[in-house]
């Protein structure tokens, strides 16, 4: 075996034989890092993550001749985690869990594996000692009984980790974290581009050959992306982001990539002193009953994945003290807010060009549903005119550039969620009225087609 130097892009993982200032693949500047690579033996895992088993000769087959059976997923005994994974953990899959430091990644994984009493789990820790994990387990334990099938080992050498796996023969392996694992085949330090690529490729090879699911915990960079080369996200089967504000109690588990399920699902947790609690009905926790008579508050019927929930939208409009007014958002796209403000000024006639606009999604959540538009502009107008919106009214609808209210998906689920929580009235797009039966509903459905029409109903 021979070693030589190669140059990798720290952003996309592009490999070049010589140093470069700007990456020829992604165009980023200053991302070139030098790594030692091993030559003289053929890797069985390509850079793209494609696996070639030893002795296997694949022949082209017709699509109709390929047998496809449903996977026997492993129940994680966590309703929120199962939903994000697509129904459970698939044998032989590799899951990458990322999140900000201190957000609760290790707490979520340790809490989950402690509940897997019917599976043998090996938890490999490269950051914490066994004593620290024991203290955390005592805090998370619901009783004095611990999972007897959960094994803990503190190791950072990849070859030694495979030895422990062969001795324990676990059903599930957890590695915390991938940036702390290194192999002796490379001279670079743990966490470098070469080490992360090589370790992830060898772990993937083991997972596919043995059928053992692997859960990797990854770090987050300052920009909010997963640390290490971008090719790491291509190798794994599922990428899950654990996000939330440390100053709030709510945490969101969101799938960014999932080869075995939908990427539109999310799970909601509440951080407590005894660990993470599953939030089965987020609407009741995200709504406040203390905004009666207060302006700048509107209730939106949003949908994330398959789950509808009602969320509180808060806005504050005030006169600007500077030449350039401020536009500040929390949990909402700032560019979309600027577009909605332009629609209000052009199509409705509200002059907000010299006023500061602050927008906040209650609970510290980040919502990407375009059906939030109607609630956002209603909260802005409510704050601007200092007129409160009826607390028994909620709304849903996407705003177009011409001021029309466009239809949204899953309108029946949004209406049923509002009816279940006791709301008396809901504003929906006029086009969506054709697909629902109003006679079966106890809630008043108010179809609106334009923004000014919605304002006349809310502020009459």
mmCIF file of C-alpha atoms in Angstrom, residues 42-334:
data_model
loop_
_atom_site.group_PDB
_atom_site.id
_atom_site.type_symbol
_atom_site.label_atom_id
_atom_site.label_comp_id
_atom_site.label_asym_id
_atom_site.label_seq_id
_atom_site.Cartn_x
_atom_site.Cartn_y
_atom_site.Cartn_z
ATOM 1 C CA UNK A 42 -9.289 -1.342 -4.460
ATOM 2 C CA UNK A 43 -12.022 0.054 -2.282
ATOM 3 C CA UNK A 44 -15.237 -1.870 -2.298
ATOM 4 C CA UNK A 45 -17.244 1.260 -1.612
ATOM 5 C CA UNK A 46 -17.196 4.003 -4.206
ATOM 6 C CA UNK A 47 -17.221 7.694 -3.398
ATOM 7 C CA UNK A 48 -20.875 7.873 -4.318
ATOM 8 C CA UNK A 49 -21.746 5.230 -1.736
ATOM 9 C CA UNK A 50 -22.483 2.390 -4.215
ATOM 10 C CA UNK A 51 -21.752 -0.970 -2.618
ATOM 11 C CA UNK A 52 -20.195 -3.989 -4.343
ATOM 12 C CA UNK A 53 -20.269 -7.183 -2.308
ATOM 13 C CA UNK A 54 -17.311 -9.550 -2.675
ATOM 14 C CA UNK A 55 -17.872 -12.253 -5.250
ATOM 15 C CA UNK A 56 -21.132 -10.751 -6.413
ATOM 16 C CA UNK A 57 -21.746 -10.441 -10.151
ATOM 17 C CA UNK A 58 -24.763 -8.343 -10.930
ATOM 18 C CA UNK A 59 -26.588 -8.973 -14.179
ATOM 19 C CA UNK A 60 -29.184 -6.696 -15.759
ATOM 20 C CA UNK A 61 -32.699 -7.852 -14.982
ATOM 21 C CA UNK A 62 -36.104 -6.729 -16.134
ATOM 22 C CA UNK A 63 -37.928 -4.491 -13.730
ATOM 23 C CA UNK A 64 -40.912 -6.846 -13.562
ATOM 24 C CA UNK A 65 -38.650 -9.774 -12.585
ATOM 25 C CA UNK A 66 -37.218 -8.033 -9.513
ATOM 26 C CA UNK A 67 -38.893 -9.192 -6.312
ATOM 27 C CA UNK A 68 -39.841 -6.384 -3.935
ATOM 28 C CA UNK A 69 -41.051 -7.322 -0.466
ATOM 29 C CA UNK A 70 -42.039 -4.942 2.286
ATOM 30 C CA UNK A 71 -39.317 -4.347 4.855
ATOM 31 C CA UNK A 72 -39.775 -5.687 8.368
ATOM 32 C CA UNK A 73 -39.128 -2.426 10.156
ATOM 33 C CA UNK A 74 -37.923 -2.222 13.731
ATOM 34 C CA UNK A 75 -40.369 -0.471 16.036
ATOM 35 C CA UNK A 76 -38.499 2.256 17.922
ATOM 36 C CA UNK A 77 -41.273 2.538 20.564
ATOM 37 C CA UNK A 78 -41.423 6.247 19.733
ATOM 38 C CA UNK A 79 -44.399 7.397 17.693
ATOM 39 C CA UNK A 80 -42.754 10.618 16.558
ATOM 40 C CA UNK A 81 -39.486 8.947 15.521
ATOM 41 C CA UNK A 82 -41.324 6.152 13.711
ATOM 42 C CA UNK A 83 -43.311 8.721 11.747
ATOM 43 C CA UNK A 84 -40.190 10.574 10.607
ATOM 44 C CA UNK A 85 -38.404 7.337 9.660
ATOM 45 C CA UNK A 86 -41.387 6.247 7.578
ATOM 46 C CA UNK A 87 -42.764 3.579 9.919
ATOM 47 C CA UNK A 88 -39.705 2.349 11.792
ATOM 48 C CA UNK A 89 -36.033 1.498 11.385
ATOM 49 C CA UNK A 90 -35.209 -0.511 8.249
ATOM 50 C CA UNK A 91 -32.668 -3.342 8.756
ATOM 51 C CA UNK A 92 -29.372 -2.630 7.022
ATOM 52 C CA UNK A 93 -30.019 1.113 6.784
ATOM 53 C CA UNK A 94 -27.752 3.913 7.960
ATOM 54 C CA UNK A 95 -29.336 6.936 9.649
ATOM 55 C CA UNK A 96 -27.578 10.266 10.124
ATOM 56 C CA UNK A 97 -28.945 12.445 12.942
ATOM 57 C CA UNK A 98 -27.714 16.041 12.997
ATOM 58 C CA UNK A 99 -28.421 19.087 15.112
ATOM 59 C CA UNK A 100 -26.950 22.046 16.960
ATOM 60 C CA UNK A 101 -24.777 21.408 20.046
ATOM 61 C CA UNK A 102 -26.867 20.892 23.162
ATOM 62 C CA UNK A 103 -30.139 20.515 21.265
ATOM 63 C CA UNK A 104 -30.691 16.970 22.593
ATOM 64 C CA UNK A 105 -29.394 14.551 19.939
ATOM 65 C CA UNK A 106 -27.680 12.191 22.373
ATOM 66 C CA UNK A 107 -30.610 12.462 24.770
ATOM 67 C CA UNK A 108 -33.058 11.442 22.050
ATOM 68 C CA UNK A 109 -30.982 8.459 20.900
ATOM 69 C CA UNK A 110 -30.154 7.221 24.411
ATOM 70 C CA UNK A 111 -33.775 7.584 25.472
ATOM 71 C CA UNK A 112 -34.864 5.608 22.416
ATOM 72 C CA UNK A 113 -32.407 2.724 22.802
ATOM 73 C CA UNK A 114 -33.321 2.401 26.490
ATOM 74 C CA UNK A 115 -36.872 1.625 25.391
ATOM 75 C CA UNK A 116 -35.748 -1.052 22.903
ATOM 76 C CA UNK A 117 -35.957 -3.864 25.429
ATOM 77 C CA UNK A 118 -36.637 -6.450 22.710
ATOM 78 C CA UNK A 119 -33.462 -5.576 20.752
ATOM 79 C CA UNK A 120 -29.769 -5.815 21.569
ATOM 80 C CA UNK A 121 -28.218 -2.351 21.169
ATOM 81 C CA UNK A 122 -24.548 -1.322 21.142
ATOM 82 C CA UNK A 123 -24.013 2.373 21.940
ATOM 83 C CA UNK A 124 -20.547 3.524 20.850
ATOM 84 C CA UNK A 125 -19.591 6.824 22.464
ATOM 85 C CA UNK A 126 -16.618 8.807 21.237
ATOM 86 C CA UNK A 127 -17.390 12.005 23.138
ATOM 87 C CA UNK A 128 -18.664 10.999 26.582
ATOM 88 C CA UNK A 129 -17.417 8.536 29.138
ATOM 89 C CA UNK A 130 -19.423 5.598 30.419
ATOM 90 C CA UNK A 131 -19.913 7.434 33.716
ATOM 91 C CA UNK A 132 -21.482 10.408 31.946
ATOM 92 C CA UNK A 133 -23.811 8.141 30.001
ATOM 93 C CA UNK A 134 -24.809 6.403 33.226
ATOM 94 C CA UNK A 135 -25.726 9.733 34.830
ATOM 95 C CA UNK A 136 -27.813 10.657 31.800
ATOM 96 C CA UNK A 137 -29.513 7.271 31.810
ATOM 97 C CA UNK A 138 -30.434 7.721 35.464
ATOM 98 C CA UNK A 139 -32.013 11.069 34.640
ATOM 99 C CA UNK A 140 -33.925 9.615 31.696
ATOM 100 C CA UNK A 141 -34.988 6.351 33.334
ATOM 101 C CA UNK A 142 -38.691 6.141 34.039
ATOM 102 C CA UNK A 143 -38.127 3.436 36.655
ATOM 103 C CA UNK A 144 -35.343 1.541 38.343
ATOM 104 C CA UNK A 145 -35.326 -1.043 35.567
ATOM 105 C CA UNK A 146 -32.827 -0.417 32.791
ATOM 106 C CA UNK A 147 -32.597 -2.066 29.408
ATOM 107 C CA UNK A 148 -30.487 -5.175 29.947
ATOM 108 C CA UNK A 149 -29.889 -5.439 26.195
ATOM 109 C CA UNK A 150 -28.188 -2.029 25.944
ATOM 110 C CA UNK A 151 -24.366 -2.197 25.877
ATOM 111 C CA UNK A 152 -22.107 0.863 26.219
ATOM 112 C CA UNK A 153 -18.547 1.134 24.905
ATOM 113 C CA UNK A 154 -16.317 4.208 24.699
ATOM 114 C CA UNK A 155 -14.126 3.823 21.613
ATOM 115 C CA UNK A 156 -12.926 5.996 18.736
ATOM 116 C CA UNK A 157 -10.921 3.497 16.663
ATOM 117 C CA UNK A 158 -13.006 2.036 13.853
ATOM 118 C CA UNK A 159 -11.247 -1.331 13.784
ATOM 119 C CA UNK A 160 -11.783 -1.800 17.536
ATOM 120 C CA UNK A 161 -15.442 -0.825 17.108
ATOM 121 C CA UNK A 162 -15.905 -3.633 14.586
ATOM 122 C CA UNK A 163 -14.337 -6.043 17.104
ATOM 123 C CA UNK A 164 -16.856 -4.986 19.748
ATOM 124 C CA UNK A 165 -19.681 -5.371 17.244
ATOM 125 C CA UNK A 166 -18.583 -8.929 16.381
ATOM 126 C CA UNK A 167 -18.423 -9.828 20.073
ATOM 127 C CA UNK A 168 -21.764 -8.313 21.089
ATOM 128 C CA UNK A 169 -23.663 -9.089 17.845
ATOM 129 C CA UNK A 170 -26.173 -6.250 18.327
ATOM 130 C CA UNK A 171 -29.402 -5.678 16.455
ATOM 131 C CA UNK A 172 -28.879 -1.884 16.384
ATOM 132 C CA UNK A 173 -25.620 0.102 16.525
ATOM 133 C CA UNK A 174 -25.387 3.759 17.602
ATOM 134 C CA UNK A 175 -22.216 5.796 16.946
ATOM 135 C CA UNK A 176 -21.910 9.130 18.766
ATOM 136 C CA UNK A 177 -20.452 10.815 16.823
ATOM 137 C CA UNK A 178 -19.071 10.060 13.356
ATOM 138 C CA UNK A 179 -16.644 13.024 13.616
ATOM 139 C CA UNK A 180 -14.829 11.346 16.531
ATOM 140 C CA UNK A 181 -14.227 8.011 14.757
ATOM 141 C CA UNK A 182 -10.919 7.391 12.966
ATOM 142 C CA UNK A 183 -9.155 4.519 11.238
ATOM 143 C CA UNK A 184 -5.446 3.688 11.296
ATOM 144 C CA UNK A 185 -5.367 3.410 7.508
ATOM 145 C CA UNK A 186 -5.241 7.219 7.276
ATOM 146 C CA UNK A 187 -2.829 9.483 9.096
ATOM 147 C CA UNK A 188 -5.176 12.458 9.289
ATOM 148 C CA UNK A 189 -6.964 13.384 12.514
ATOM 149 C CA UNK A 190 -10.466 12.297 13.409
ATOM 150 C CA UNK A 191 -13.148 14.527 11.952
ATOM 151 C CA UNK A 192 -11.189 15.416 8.825
ATOM 152 C CA UNK A 193 -12.684 14.958 5.398
ATOM 153 C CA UNK A 194 -10.722 11.807 4.619
ATOM 154 C CA UNK A 195 -11.506 10.134 7.949
ATOM 155 C CA UNK A 196 -15.222 10.874 7.740
ATOM 156 C CA UNK A 197 -15.410 9.579 4.172
ATOM 157 C CA UNK A 198 -13.478 6.391 4.871
ATOM 158 C CA UNK A 199 -15.210 5.581 8.157
ATOM 159 C CA UNK A 200 -18.671 6.202 6.743
ATOM 160 C CA UNK A 201 -17.958 4.022 3.698
ATOM 161 C CA UNK A 202 -16.709 1.113 5.829
ATOM 162 C CA UNK A 203 -19.645 1.417 8.221
ATOM 163 C CA UNK A 204 -22.028 1.418 5.266
ATOM 164 C CA UNK A 205 -20.385 -1.741 3.890
ATOM 165 C CA UNK A 206 -20.854 -3.466 7.241
ATOM 166 C CA UNK A 207 -24.497 -2.361 7.517
ATOM 167 C CA UNK A 208 -25.443 -3.644 4.060
ATOM 168 C CA UNK A 209 -23.615 -6.961 4.400
ATOM 169 C CA UNK A 210 -24.836 -7.761 7.926
ATOM 170 C CA UNK A 211 -28.296 -6.165 7.798
ATOM 171 C CA UNK A 212 -27.603 -4.273 11.020
ATOM 172 C CA UNK A 213 -29.077 -0.740 11.132
ATOM 173 C CA UNK A 214 -26.609 2.000 12.088
ATOM 174 C CA UNK A 215 -27.528 5.337 13.691
ATOM 175 C CA UNK A 216 -24.847 7.999 13.266
ATOM 176 C CA UNK A 217 -24.876 11.267 15.210
ATOM 177 C CA UNK A 218 -23.267 14.167 13.349
ATOM 178 C CA UNK A 219 -22.150 17.676 14.213
ATOM 179 C CA UNK A 220 -23.473 20.902 12.724
ATOM 180 C CA UNK A 221 -21.314 23.705 11.306
ATOM 181 C CA UNK A 222 -21.859 27.414 11.930
ATOM 182 C CA UNK A 223 -23.811 27.655 8.677
ATOM 183 C CA UNK A 224 -26.275 25.030 9.937
ATOM 184 C CA UNK A 225 -25.185 22.197 7.627
ATOM 185 C CA UNK A 226 -23.851 18.802 8.642
ATOM 186 C CA UNK A 227 -20.117 18.844 9.315
ATOM 187 C CA UNK A 228 -17.866 16.817 7.055
ATOM 188 C CA UNK A 229 -18.018 16.313 3.307
ATOM 189 C CA UNK A 230 -21.323 16.543 1.475
ATOM 190 C CA UNK A 231 -20.792 13.013 0.213
ATOM 191 C CA UNK A 232 -21.603 11.775 3.728
ATOM 192 C CA UNK A 233 -25.219 12.778 3.181
ATOM 193 C CA UNK A 234 -25.225 10.882 -0.128
ATOM 194 C CA UNK A 235 -23.896 7.698 1.455
ATOM 195 C CA UNK A 236 -26.458 7.365 4.243
ATOM 196 C CA UNK A 237 -30.037 6.268 3.633
ATOM 197 C CA UNK A 238 -31.752 8.813 5.873
ATOM 198 C CA UNK A 239 -30.730 12.273 7.090
ATOM 199 C CA UNK A 240 -32.682 13.600 10.081
ATOM 200 C CA UNK A 241 -32.344 17.121 11.442
ATOM 201 C CA UNK A 242 -33.075 17.756 15.122
ATOM 202 C CA UNK A 243 -33.774 21.455 15.428
ATOM 203 C CA UNK A 244 -35.234 24.006 17.788
ATOM 204 C CA UNK A 245 -34.343 26.989 19.925
ATOM 205 C CA UNK A 246 -32.571 26.220 23.191
ATOM 206 C CA UNK A 247 -34.579 29.000 24.842
ATOM 207 C CA UNK A 248 -37.829 27.174 24.027
ATOM 208 C CA UNK A 249 -38.967 23.784 25.227
ATOM 209 C CA UNK A 250 -40.057 22.448 21.833
ATOM 210 C CA UNK A 251 -37.882 20.384 19.489
ATOM 211 C CA UNK A 252 -38.646 19.358 15.911
ATOM 212 C CA UNK A 253 -37.394 16.180 14.256
ATOM 213 C CA UNK A 254 -37.411 16.695 10.490
ATOM 214 C CA UNK A 255 -36.367 14.301 7.702
ATOM 215 C CA UNK A 256 -34.178 15.962 5.055
ATOM 216 C CA UNK A 257 -33.553 12.770 3.083
ATOM 217 C CA UNK A 258 -35.280 9.408 3.400
ATOM 218 C CA UNK A 259 -34.932 6.506 0.984
ATOM 219 C CA UNK A 260 -37.587 4.517 2.858
ATOM 220 C CA UNK A 261 -40.250 7.133 3.481
ATOM 221 C CA UNK A 262 -41.477 10.674 3.016
ATOM 222 C CA UNK A 263 -39.332 13.721 3.726
ATOM 223 C CA UNK A 264 -42.362 15.882 4.594
ATOM 224 C CA UNK A 265 -42.982 14.280 7.983
ATOM 225 C CA UNK A 266 -41.892 15.814 11.274
ATOM 226 C CA UNK A 267 -41.982 14.896 14.939
ATOM 227 C CA UNK A 268 -42.450 17.325 17.805
ATOM 228 C CA UNK A 269 -40.955 16.863 21.284
ATOM 229 C CA UNK A 270 -41.021 18.831 24.488
ATOM 230 C CA UNK A 271 -37.768 19.085 26.439
ATOM 231 C CA UNK A 272 -38.280 18.319 30.122
ATOM 232 C CA UNK A 273 -35.967 17.656 33.035
ATOM 233 C CA UNK A 274 -36.539 13.929 32.603
ATOM 234 C CA UNK A 275 -35.888 13.879 28.883
ATOM 235 C CA UNK A 276 -37.899 14.432 25.710
ATOM 236 C CA UNK A 277 -41.661 13.995 25.800
ATOM 237 C CA UNK A 278 -43.601 13.227 22.640
ATOM 238 C CA UNK A 279 -46.133 15.898 21.676
ATOM 239 C CA UNK A 280 -49.050 14.003 20.150
ATOM 240 C CA UNK A 281 -51.316 17.073 19.864
ATOM 241 C CA UNK A 282 -49.132 20.119 19.178
ATOM 242 C CA UNK A 283 -52.095 22.438 18.535
ATOM 243 C CA UNK A 284 -53.086 22.597 22.190
ATOM 244 C CA UNK A 285 -49.545 23.504 23.250
ATOM 245 C CA UNK A 286 -48.843 26.020 20.475
ATOM 246 C CA UNK A 287 -52.005 28.036 21.070
ATOM 247 C CA UNK A 288 -52.261 30.654 23.796
ATOM 248 C CA UNK A 289 -55.587 31.667 25.338
ATOM 249 C CA UNK A 290 -54.241 34.965 26.645
ATOM 250 C CA UNK A 291 -54.498 37.005 23.441
ATOM 251 C CA UNK A 292 -58.196 37.887 23.792
ATOM 252 C CA UNK A 293 -58.564 41.538 22.836
ATOM 253 C CA UNK A 294 -54.919 41.888 21.755
ATOM 254 C CA UNK A 295 -54.019 43.072 18.273
ATOM 255 C CA UNK A 296 -51.381 41.523 16.022
ATOM 256 C CA UNK A 297 -52.329 37.875 16.684
ATOM 257 C CA UNK A 298 -53.814 35.465 14.120
ATOM 258 C CA UNK A 299 -54.312 31.681 14.216
ATOM 259 C CA UNK A 300 -53.190 29.697 11.160
ATOM 260 C CA UNK A 301 -54.242 26.164 10.231
ATOM 261 C CA UNK A 302 -50.973 24.691 8.950
ATOM 262 C CA UNK A 303 -49.939 21.226 7.779
ATOM 263 C CA UNK A 304 -46.467 19.723 8.059
ATOM 264 C CA UNK A 305 -46.226 16.345 6.400
ATOM 265 C CA UNK A 306 -49.403 14.429 7.231
ATOM 266 C CA UNK A 307 -50.050 16.290 10.470
ATOM 267 C CA UNK A 308 -52.328 19.355 10.717
ATOM 268 C CA UNK A 309 -51.954 21.749 13.619
ATOM 269 C CA UNK A 310 -52.995 25.256 14.563
ATOM 270 C CA UNK A 311 -50.267 27.730 15.324
ATOM 271 C CA UNK A 312 -50.229 31.273 16.623
ATOM 272 C CA UNK A 313 -48.800 34.019 14.401
ATOM 273 C CA UNK A 314 -47.729 37.244 16.109
ATOM 274 C CA UNK A 315 -46.886 40.555 14.464
ATOM 275 C CA UNK A 316 -45.877 44.035 15.556
ATOM 276 C CA UNK A 317 -45.993 47.081 13.261
ATOM 277 C CA UNK A 318 -44.551 50.373 14.487
ATOM 278 C CA UNK A 319 -43.256 53.622 13.021
ATOM 279 C CA UNK A 320 -39.657 53.400 11.891
ATOM 280 C CA UNK A 321 -37.079 55.559 13.653
ATOM 281 C CA UNK A 322 -34.552 55.130 10.847
ATOM 282 C CA UNK A 323 -34.488 55.851 7.133
ATOM 283 C CA UNK A 324 -34.587 52.142 6.324
ATOM 284 C CA UNK A 325 -37.435 50.278 8.102
ATOM 285 C CA UNK A 326 -36.681 46.962 9.791
ATOM 286 C CA UNK A 327 -38.075 43.628 8.670
ATOM 287 C CA UNK A 328 -37.497 40.900 11.254
ATOM 288 C CA UNK A 329 -38.930 37.370 11.216
ATOM 289 C CA UNK A 330 -38.663 34.373 13.538
ATOM 290 C CA UNK A 331 -39.773 31.010 12.180
ATOM 291 C CA UNK A 332 -40.903 32.434 8.806
ATOM 292 C CA UNK A 333 -39.139 33.145 5.510
ATOM 293 C CA UNK A 334 -38.075 36.800 5.443
#
